[in-house]
Short mmCIF file of N, CA and C in Angstrom, two decimals:
data_model
loop_
_atom_site.label_atom_id
_atom_site.label_comp_id
_atom_site.label_asym_id
_atom_site.label_seq_id
_atom_site.Cartn_x
_atom_site.Cartn_y
_atom_site.Cartn_z
N UNK A 20 26.48 -16.24 -3.77
CA UNK A 20 26.61 -14.75 -3.24
C UNK A 20 27.42 -13.81 -2.46
N UNK A 21 27.58 -12.27 -3.23
CA UNK A 21 28.25 -12.35 -2.10
C UNK A 21 27.16 -11.07 -1.29
N UNK A 22 27.14 -10.06 -0.71
CA UNK A 22 25.82 -9.08 0.12
C UNK A 22 26.60 -8.09 -1.30
N UNK A 23 27.30 -7.41 -1.46
CA UNK A 23 27.26 -6.34 -3.10
C UNK A 23 25.28 -6.77 -3.52
N UNK A 24 25.88 -7.73 -3.52
CA UNK A 24 24.67 -9.50 -4.88
C UNK A 24 23.10 -8.29 -4.12
N UNK A 25 23.53 -9.29 -2.70
CA UNK A 25 22.83 -9.44 -2.07
C UNK A 25 21.19 -8.26 -2.32
N UNK A 26 22.09 -6.96 -1.06
CA UNK A 26 21.56 -5.85 -0.76
C UNK A 26 20.98 -5.42 -1.63
N UNK A 27 21.01 -5.03 -3.42
CA UNK A 27 20.04 -4.89 -4.03
C UNK A 27 19.16 -4.73 -4.65
N UNK A 28 18.81 -6.67 -4.27
CA UNK A 28 18.24 -7.41 -3.80
C UNK A 28 16.64 -6.99 -3.10
N UNK A 29 17.38 -7.65 -1.87
CA UNK A 29 16.54 -7.58 -1.04
C UNK A 29 15.94 -5.55 -1.47
N UNK A 30 16.84 -4.83 -1.37
CA UNK A 30 15.51 -3.31 -1.49
C UNK A 30 14.99 -3.29 -1.58
N UNK A 31 14.69 -4.18 -3.72
CA UNK A 31 13.69 -3.90 -4.60
C UNK A 31 12.68 -4.59 -4.18
N UNK A 32 12.88 -5.89 -3.59
CA UNK A 32 11.85 -7.15 -3.14
C UNK A 32 11.57 -6.09 -2.25
N UNK A 33 11.78 -5.62 -0.78
CA UNK A 33 11.14 -4.48 0.15
C UNK A 33 10.74 -4.17 -0.20
N UNK A 34 10.99 -3.10 -1.08
CA UNK A 34 9.85 -2.03 -2.13
C UNK A 34 8.83 -2.23 -2.38
N UNK A 35 9.42 -3.50 -3.57
CA UNK A 35 7.54 -4.08 -3.65
C UNK A 35 6.61 -4.91 -2.37
N UNK A 36 7.30 -5.29 -2.08
CA UNK A 36 6.47 -5.91 -0.77
C UNK A 36 5.76 -4.17 0.26
N UNK A 37 6.59 -3.62 0.08
CA UNK A 37 5.97 -2.44 0.65
C UNK A 37 5.25 -1.35 -0.62
N UNK A 38 5.18 -1.25 -1.69
CA UNK A 38 3.74 -0.71 -2.36
C UNK A 38 2.82 -1.27 -2.53
N UNK A 39 3.19 -3.32 -2.71
CA UNK A 39 2.20 -4.27 -2.83
C UNK A 39 0.26 -3.88 -1.29
N UNK A 40 1.37 -3.72 -0.40
CA UNK A 40 0.51 -3.45 0.96
C UNK A 40 -0.26 -1.97 1.66
N UNK A 41 0.70 -0.86 0.71
CA UNK A 41 0.23 -0.15 1.05
C UNK A 41 -1.31 -0.12 -0.58
N UNK A 42 -1.07 -1.19 -1.13
CA UNK A 42 -2.17 -0.60 -2.72
C UNK A 42 -3.50 -1.14 -2.18
N UNK A 43 -3.01 -2.85 -1.03
CA UNK A 43 -4.22 -3.36 -0.22
C UNK A 43 -4.63 -3.60 -0.16
N UNK A 44 -4.15 -2.17 1.15
CA UNK A 44 -4.80 -1.53 1.96
C UNK A 44 -5.79 -0.53 2.18
N UNK A 45 -5.40 0.22 0.93
CA UNK A 45 -6.18 0.94 -0.04
C UNK A 45 -6.69 1.07 -0.85
N UNK A 46 -8.43 0.78 -1.05
CA UNK A 46 -9.70 0.17 -1.96
C UNK A 46 -9.78 1.17 -2.88
N UNK A 47 -9.44 1.16 -3.69
CA UNK A 47 -10.22 2.64 -4.77
C UNK A 47 -10.76 2.61 -4.98
N UNK A 48 -12.21 3.58 -4.55
CA UNK A 48 -13.64 3.56 -4.45
C UNK A 48 -13.18 3.99 -5.73
N UNK A 49 -13.06 5.15 -6.56
CA UNK A 49 -12.99 5.98 -7.24
C UNK A 49 -11.77 5.99 -7.96
N UNK A 50 -12.10 5.54 -8.82
CA UNK A 50 -10.39 5.48 -10.10
C UNK A 50 -10.05 7.00 -10.86
N UNK A 51 -8.67 7.31 -10.77
CA UNK A 51 -8.74 8.58 -10.68
C UNK A 51 -7.16 8.22 -11.65
N UNK A 52 -6.44 9.19 -12.53
CA UNK A 52 -5.44 8.85 -13.28
C UNK A 52 -4.06 10.42 -13.32
N UNK A 53 -3.14 10.35 -13.09
CA UNK A 53 -1.57 10.95 -12.75
C UNK A 53 -1.66 11.17 -13.95
N UNK A 54 -1.43 12.43 -13.83
CA UNK A 54 -0.51 13.66 -15.30
C UNK A 54 0.92 12.79 -15.67
N UNK A 55 0.96 12.11 -14.84
CA UNK A 55 2.62 11.67 -15.13
C UNK A 55 2.72 10.30 -14.73
N UNK A 56 1.84 9.24 -14.61
CA UNK A 56 1.29 7.96 -13.75
C UNK A 56 2.01 7.08 -15.03
N UNK A 57 2.36 7.13 -16.44
CA UNK A 57 3.53 6.24 -16.92
C UNK A 57 4.55 6.64 -16.97
N UNK A 58 5.82 7.64 -16.39
CA UNK A 58 6.28 7.73 -16.08
C UNK A 58 7.41 5.99 -15.38
N UNK A 59 7.10 6.05 -14.37
CA UNK A 59 7.20 4.95 -14.21
C UNK A 59 7.41 4.06 -15.01
N UNK A 60 6.75 3.44 -15.35
CA UNK A 60 6.91 1.95 -16.13
C UNK A 60 7.46 1.86 -17.13
N UNK A 61 7.95 3.45 -17.72
CA UNK A 61 8.82 3.42 -18.63
C UNK A 61 9.07 3.68 -18.28
N UNK A 62 9.94 4.60 -17.80
CA UNK A 62 11.13 4.62 -16.76
C UNK A 62 12.16 2.74 -16.19
N UNK A 63 11.07 2.10 -15.90
CA UNK A 63 11.56 0.32 -15.24
C UNK A 63 11.45 0.02 -17.36
N UNK A 64 10.57 0.07 -18.15
CA UNK A 64 10.85 -0.77 -19.39
C UNK A 64 12.15 -0.67 -19.96
N UNK A 65 12.34 1.04 -20.06
CA UNK A 65 14.52 1.41 -20.62
C UNK A 65 15.13 0.48 -19.40
N UNK A 66 15.09 1.22 -18.34
CA UNK A 66 16.03 0.28 -17.72
C UNK A 66 16.37 -0.80 -18.06
N UNK A 67 15.54 -2.12 -18.17
CA UNK A 67 15.56 -3.20 -18.56
C UNK A 67 16.05 -3.79 -19.47
N UNK A 68 16.00 -2.80 -20.99
CA UNK A 68 16.07 -2.49 -21.73
C UNK A 68 17.24 -2.78 -22.33
N UNK A 69 18.46 -1.25 -21.06
CA UNK A 69 19.39 -1.62 -21.81
C UNK A 69 20.11 -2.37 -20.99
N UNK A 70 19.84 -2.37 -19.81
CA UNK A 70 20.42 -3.86 -19.35
C UNK A 70 21.09 -4.71 -20.09
N UNK A 71 20.05 -5.11 -20.54
CA UNK A 71 19.87 -6.62 -21.49
C UNK A 71 20.56 -6.00 -22.48
N UNK A 72 20.25 -4.52 -23.27
CA UNK A 72 21.52 -4.74 -24.62
C UNK A 72 22.60 -4.50 -24.60
N UNK A 73 23.73 -4.13 -23.46
CA UNK A 73 24.55 -3.73 -22.73
C UNK A 73 25.22 -4.73 -23.24
N UNK A 74 26.28 -3.54 -23.29
CA UNK A 74 27.34 -5.52 -23.24
C UNK A 74 28.53 -5.95 -22.58
N UNK A 75 27.86 -6.05 -21.13
CA UNK A 75 28.32 -6.27 -19.88
C UNK A 75 27.82 -6.84 -19.95
N UNK A 76 26.28 -7.70 -20.29
CA UNK A 76 25.14 -7.80 -19.84
C UNK A 76 25.60 -9.78 -19.48
N UNK A 77 25.15 -10.28 -19.19
CA UNK A 77 26.16 -12.10 -18.61
C UNK A 77 24.68 -12.04 -18.23
N UNK A 78 24.09 -13.31 -19.14
CA UNK A 78 22.86 -13.86 -18.40
C UNK A 78 23.42 -15.60 -17.54
N UNK A 79 22.70 -14.52 -15.65
CA UNK A 79 23.12 -14.92 -15.21
C UNK A 79 22.23 -15.27 -13.93
N UNK A 80 21.77 -15.62 -12.70
CA UNK A 80 21.73 -16.17 -11.79
C UNK A 80 20.64 -15.19 -11.75
N UNK A 81 21.37 -13.49 -10.98
CA UNK A 81 21.64 -12.97 -10.05
C UNK A 81 20.89 -11.80 -10.65
N UNK A 82 21.69 -11.36 -12.44
CA UNK A 82 21.22 -10.80 -13.50
C UNK A 82 19.16 -10.80 -12.80
N UNK A 83 18.89 -11.91 -13.87
CA UNK A 83 17.32 -12.44 -14.13
C UNK A 83 16.92 -12.53 -12.65
N UNK A 84 17.33 -12.79 -11.42
CA UNK A 84 16.24 -12.68 -10.63
C UNK A 84 16.81 -10.42 -10.30
N UNK A 85 17.40 -10.44 -10.42
CA UNK A 85 17.00 -8.85 -10.33
C UNK A 85 16.23 -8.10 -11.53
N UNK A 86 15.93 -8.41 -12.06
CA UNK A 86 15.41 -8.41 -13.38
C UNK A 86 13.90 -8.43 -12.55
N UNK A 87 13.26 -9.78 -12.47
CA UNK A 87 12.06 -10.21 -12.29
C UNK A 87 12.12 -9.42 -10.92
N UNK A 88 12.58 -9.45 -9.24
CA UNK A 88 11.99 -8.50 -8.70
C UNK A 88 11.84 -6.43 -9.66
N UNK A 89 12.70 -6.22 -9.97
CA UNK A 89 12.37 -4.81 -10.85
C UNK A 89 10.29 -4.49 -10.71
N UNK A 90 10.83 -5.23 -12.12
CA UNK A 90 9.07 -5.88 -12.74
C UNK A 90 7.97 -5.55 -11.41
N UNK A 91 7.38 -6.23 -11.09
CA UNK A 91 6.36 -5.16 -10.18
C UNK A 91 6.34 -3.89 -9.90
N UNK A 92 7.60 -3.10 -9.70
CA UNK A 92 7.62 -1.72 -8.94
C UNK A 92 6.74 -0.80 -10.55
N UNK A 93 7.17 -1.34 -11.43
CA UNK A 93 6.57 -0.38 -12.63
C UNK A 93 4.61 -0.61 -12.82
N UNK A 94 4.16 -1.69 -11.80
CA UNK A 94 3.13 -2.13 -12.11
C UNK A 94 2.36 -1.01 -10.25
N UNK A 95 2.92 -1.21 -9.58
CA UNK A 95 2.40 -1.50 -8.44
C UNK A 95 2.87 0.00 -7.92
N UNK A 96 2.22 0.79 -6.49
CA UNK A 96 2.43 2.64 -7.18
C UNK A 96 2.25 3.20 -7.43
N UNK A 97 1.26 3.02 -8.77
CA UNK A 97 0.97 3.94 -10.08
C UNK A 97 -0.46 4.51 -9.72
N UNK A 98 -1.08 3.66 -8.88
CA UNK A 98 -2.50 3.49 -8.30
C UNK A 98 -3.31 5.49 -8.02
N UNK A 99 -3.82 5.73 -8.44
CA UNK A 99 -4.66 7.24 -8.34
C UNK A 99 -5.58 7.24 -8.44
N UNK A 100 -6.78 7.36 -6.88
CA UNK A 100 -7.79 8.11 -6.59
C UNK A 100 -8.77 8.28 -5.22
N UNK A 101 -9.73 8.05 -5.47
CA UNK A 101 -10.73 8.16 -4.37
C UNK A 101 -10.44 6.64 -3.62
N UNK A 102 -10.22 7.21 -1.68
CA UNK A 102 -10.20 6.59 -0.93
C UNK A 102 -11.71 6.08 0.36
N UNK A 103 -11.09 5.18 1.21
CA UNK A 103 -12.04 4.94 2.34
C UNK A 103 -11.44 6.77 3.00
N UNK A 104 -9.68 5.77 2.96
CA UNK A 104 -8.80 6.62 3.82
C UNK A 104 -8.94 8.49 3.33
N UNK A 105 -8.80 8.37 1.77
CA UNK A 105 -7.98 9.86 1.16
C UNK A 105 -7.96 9.31 0.38
N UNK A 106 -7.41 10.25 -0.22
CA UNK A 106 -6.74 10.32 -1.92
C UNK A 106 -5.85 9.51 -2.13
N UNK A 107 -5.96 9.55 -2.44
CA UNK A 107 -4.26 7.80 -3.14
C UNK A 107 -3.96 8.49 -4.67
N UNK A 108 -2.52 8.86 -4.29
CA UNK A 108 -1.72 9.32 -5.47
C UNK A 108 -0.23 8.38 -5.55
N UNK A 109 -0.59 7.45 -6.51
CA UNK A 109 1.38 7.15 -7.12
C UNK A 109 1.61 6.51 -5.24
N UNK A 110 0.55 5.52 -4.26
CA UNK A 110 0.74 4.82 -2.80
C UNK A 110 1.06 5.93 -2.44
N UNK A 111 0.60 7.32 -1.97
CA UNK A 111 0.95 7.90 -1.19
C UNK A 111 -1.00 7.94 -0.66
N UNK A 112 -0.99 7.51 0.65
CA UNK A 112 -2.53 8.35 0.96
C UNK A 112 -2.10 10.01 2.24
N UNK A 113 -2.86 10.42 0.74
CA UNK A 113 -3.39 11.53 1.83
C UNK A 113 -4.90 11.82 2.72
N UNK A 114 -5.11 11.54 3.89
CA UNK A 114 -5.25 11.14 4.92
C UNK A 114 -6.09 12.37 4.33
N UNK A 115 -8.29 12.40 5.06
CA UNK A 115 -9.32 13.07 4.65
C UNK A 115 -8.76 14.73 6.28
N UNK A 116 -8.24 14.56 6.82
CA UNK A 116 -7.45 15.70 8.50
C UNK A 116 -6.85 16.28 7.58
N UNK A 117 -5.78 16.01 6.88
CA UNK A 117 -4.80 16.56 5.44
C UNK A 117 -4.55 17.26 5.26
N UNK A 118 -5.80 17.07 4.87
CA UNK A 118 -6.58 18.81 2.71
C UNK A 118 -7.31 19.29 3.12
N UNK A 119 -6.16 20.22 3.16
CA UNK A 119 -6.79 22.21 3.44
C UNK A 119 -7.84 22.36 2.99
N UNK A 120 -7.82 22.57 1.01
CA UNK A 120 -8.66 22.84 0.08
C UNK A 120 -8.42 21.45 -0.64
N UNK A 121 -9.78 22.15 -1.65
CA UNK A 121 -9.98 21.50 -3.08
C UNK A 121 -10.23 21.91 -4.08
N UNK A 122 -10.90 21.88 -5.02
CA UNK A 122 -11.17 22.21 -5.97
C UNK A 122 -11.81 21.22 -7.27
N UNK A 123 -13.10 21.20 -7.58
CA UNK A 123 -13.56 19.88 -8.38
C UNK A 123 -13.64 20.91 -10.40
N UNK A 124 -12.66 20.67 -10.62
CA UNK A 124 -12.50 21.59 -11.81
C UNK A 124 -12.66 20.39 -13.46
N UNK A 125 -13.18 22.20 -14.67
CA UNK A 125 -13.60 20.65 -15.56
C UNK A 125 -12.42 20.98 -16.91
N UNK A 126 -11.57 19.48 -17.54
CA UNK A 126 -10.87 20.49 -18.40
C UNK A 126 -10.45 19.71 -19.32
N UNK A 127 -10.75 20.52 -20.62
CA UNK A 127 -11.07 19.42 -21.49
C UNK A 127 -11.89 17.81 -21.90
N UNK A 128 -11.78 16.74 -21.45
CA UNK A 128 -12.66 15.73 -21.24
C UNK A 128 -12.30 15.10 -20.38
N UNK A 129 -12.42 16.21 -18.93
CA UNK A 129 -11.77 14.63 -18.04
C UNK A 129 -11.89 16.64 -16.92
N UNK A 130 -12.39 16.08 -15.58
CA UNK A 130 -12.49 16.67 -14.64
C UNK A 130 -11.23 16.50 -13.90
N UNK A 131 -10.30 18.12 -13.07
CA UNK A 131 -9.60 17.78 -13.05
C UNK A 131 -9.94 18.11 -11.20
N UNK A 132 -9.37 17.39 -9.89
CA UNK A 132 -9.10 17.62 -8.71
C UNK A 132 -8.16 17.86 -7.33
N UNK A 133 -7.78 18.57 -8.50
CA UNK A 133 -6.57 20.11 -6.64
C UNK A 133 -7.91 20.34 -5.46
N UNK A 134 -6.25 19.22 -5.19
CA UNK A 134 -6.27 19.25 -3.48
C UNK A 134 -4.86 20.48 -2.87
N UNK A 135 -4.53 20.50 -1.63
CA UNK A 135 -3.11 21.04 -0.82
C UNK A 135 -3.53 19.96 -0.33
N UNK A 136 -2.39 19.80 0.17
CA UNK A 136 -1.84 19.20 1.24
C UNK A 136 -0.42 20.84 2.09
N UNK A 137 0.41 19.81 3.00
CA UNK A 137 1.72 20.34 3.74
C UNK A 137 1.95 20.38 2.60
N UNK A 138 2.11 19.04 1.74
CA UNK A 138 2.98 18.93 0.40
C UNK A 138 3.28 19.45 -0.38
N UNK A 139 2.25 20.35 -0.23
CA UNK A 139 1.80 21.05 -1.37
C UNK A 139 0.77 20.98 -2.37
N UNK A 140 0.52 21.02 -3.37
CA UNK A 140 -0.80 21.14 -4.82
C UNK A 140 -0.17 19.43 -5.27
N UNK A 141 -1.95 19.29 -5.64
CA UNK A 141 -2.25 17.39 -6.26
C UNK A 141 -3.20 17.89 -7.48
N UNK A 142 -2.51 17.36 -8.38
CA UNK A 142 -4.18 17.16 -9.35
C UNK A 142 -4.07 15.46 -9.56
N UNK A 143 -5.68 15.01 -9.87
CA UNK A 143 -6.27 13.51 -9.86
C UNK A 143 -7.13 13.98 -11.46
N UNK A 144 -6.80 13.59 -11.68
CA UNK A 144 -7.30 13.13 -13.63
C UNK A 144 -8.36 12.33 -12.82
N UNK A 145 -10.60 12.79 -12.94
CA UNK A 145 -11.16 11.78 -13.23
C UNK A 145 -12.03 12.29 -14.85
N UNK A 146 -12.53 10.57 -15.07
CA UNK A 146 -13.72 10.82 -16.54
C UNK A 146 -14.47 11.64 -16.12
N UNK A 147 -15.95 12.06 -17.10
CA UNK A 147 -16.74 12.82 -16.95
C UNK A 147 -17.36 11.77 -16.38
N UNK A 148 -17.63 10.24 -17.12
CA UNK A 148 -18.81 10.00 -16.22
C UNK A 148 -19.31 9.69 -15.32
N UNK A 149 -17.72 10.11 -14.18
CA UNK A 149 -17.66 9.41 -12.94
C UNK A 149 -17.96 10.58 -12.02
N UNK A 150 -17.90 12.27 -12.12
CA UNK A 150 -18.26 13.02 -11.96
C UNK A 150 -19.41 13.28 -10.35
N UNK A 151 -19.76 12.73 -10.78
CA UNK A 151 -21.01 12.88 -10.32
C UNK A 151 -20.88 12.13 -9.13
N UNK A 152 -20.89 10.74 -8.89
CA UNK A 152 -20.28 11.08 -7.85
C UNK A 152 -19.00 10.97 -7.62
N UNK A 153 -18.39 11.60 -7.34
CA UNK A 153 -17.62 11.43 -7.05
C UNK A 153 -17.14 13.07 -6.44
N UNK A 154 -18.18 13.45 -7.00
CA UNK A 154 -18.53 14.46 -6.30
C UNK A 154 -19.04 15.12 -4.93
N UNK A 155 -20.58 13.75 -4.67
CA UNK A 155 -21.10 13.38 -3.44
C UNK A 155 -19.77 12.40 -2.49
N UNK A 156 -19.61 11.72 -3.59
CA UNK A 156 -18.10 11.44 -2.17
C UNK A 156 -17.67 12.20 -1.84
N UNK A 157 -17.45 13.28 -2.18
CA UNK A 157 -15.91 14.13 -1.71
C UNK A 157 -17.51 15.25 -1.04
N UNK A 158 -18.11 15.65 -1.26
CA UNK A 158 -18.74 16.31 -0.30
C UNK A 158 -18.93 15.63 1.42
N UNK A 159 -19.43 14.23 1.42
CA UNK A 159 -19.69 12.89 2.93
C UNK A 159 -17.98 13.24 3.17
N UNK A 160 -17.09 13.14 2.33
CA UNK A 160 -16.17 12.72 2.96
C UNK A 160 -15.12 13.84 3.48
N UNK A 161 -15.99 15.07 3.10
CA UNK A 161 -14.55 16.30 3.78
C UNK A 161 -15.43 17.27 3.32
N UNK A 162 -15.38 18.21 4.82
CA UNK A 162 -16.40 18.70 5.19
C UNK A 162 -16.48 20.04 3.70
N UNK A 163 -17.29 20.43 3.69
CA UNK A 163 -17.59 21.88 3.00
C UNK A 163 -17.03 23.00 2.96
N UNK A 164 -16.71 22.84 4.36
CA UNK A 164 -16.02 24.68 4.07
C UNK A 164 -14.85 24.05 3.28
N UNK A 165 -13.95 22.96 2.92
CA UNK A 165 -12.89 23.14 1.54
C UNK A 165 -12.86 23.42 0.86
N UNK A 166 -13.71 23.50 0.53
CA UNK A 166 -14.30 23.18 -0.77
C UNK A 166 -14.75 24.66 -1.95
N UNK A 167 -12.88 25.01 -2.68
CA UNK A 167 -13.14 26.07 -3.05
C UNK A 167 -14.00 27.01 -4.65
N UNK A 168 -14.61 27.15 -4.85
CA UNK A 168 -14.95 27.34 -6.83
C UNK A 168 -14.01 28.47 -7.13
#
């Protein structure tokens, strides 16, 4: 194998390892859902299908290793919810001290947690069944002065 074939595989495997470590370190207490959480798995699936369907696709070891290395990206790094350290959204943890304000509002058949950090305003959706427990957990984790009605 040449260096031009080894570098993409190393980059993808390193990304897989980093996403796996982030997911393992941040145990989710209350699982949430990102509004656009389905985009990454769909993009990975479309990429694999287009790659296999292309006329220039050759079934060799390099292509098989590359396609297998890309598969974990579809499921890793796509989790959202509340953790002990902060709010996890797509493998990015906003720690409790960095959250400037938050609000918990009802939307149709679910609740949305809007929180503001220096990176902007983010949203996580929760099921109605867990909302009281989520409120209690947020009141303990974040100071009440940040809550905005």
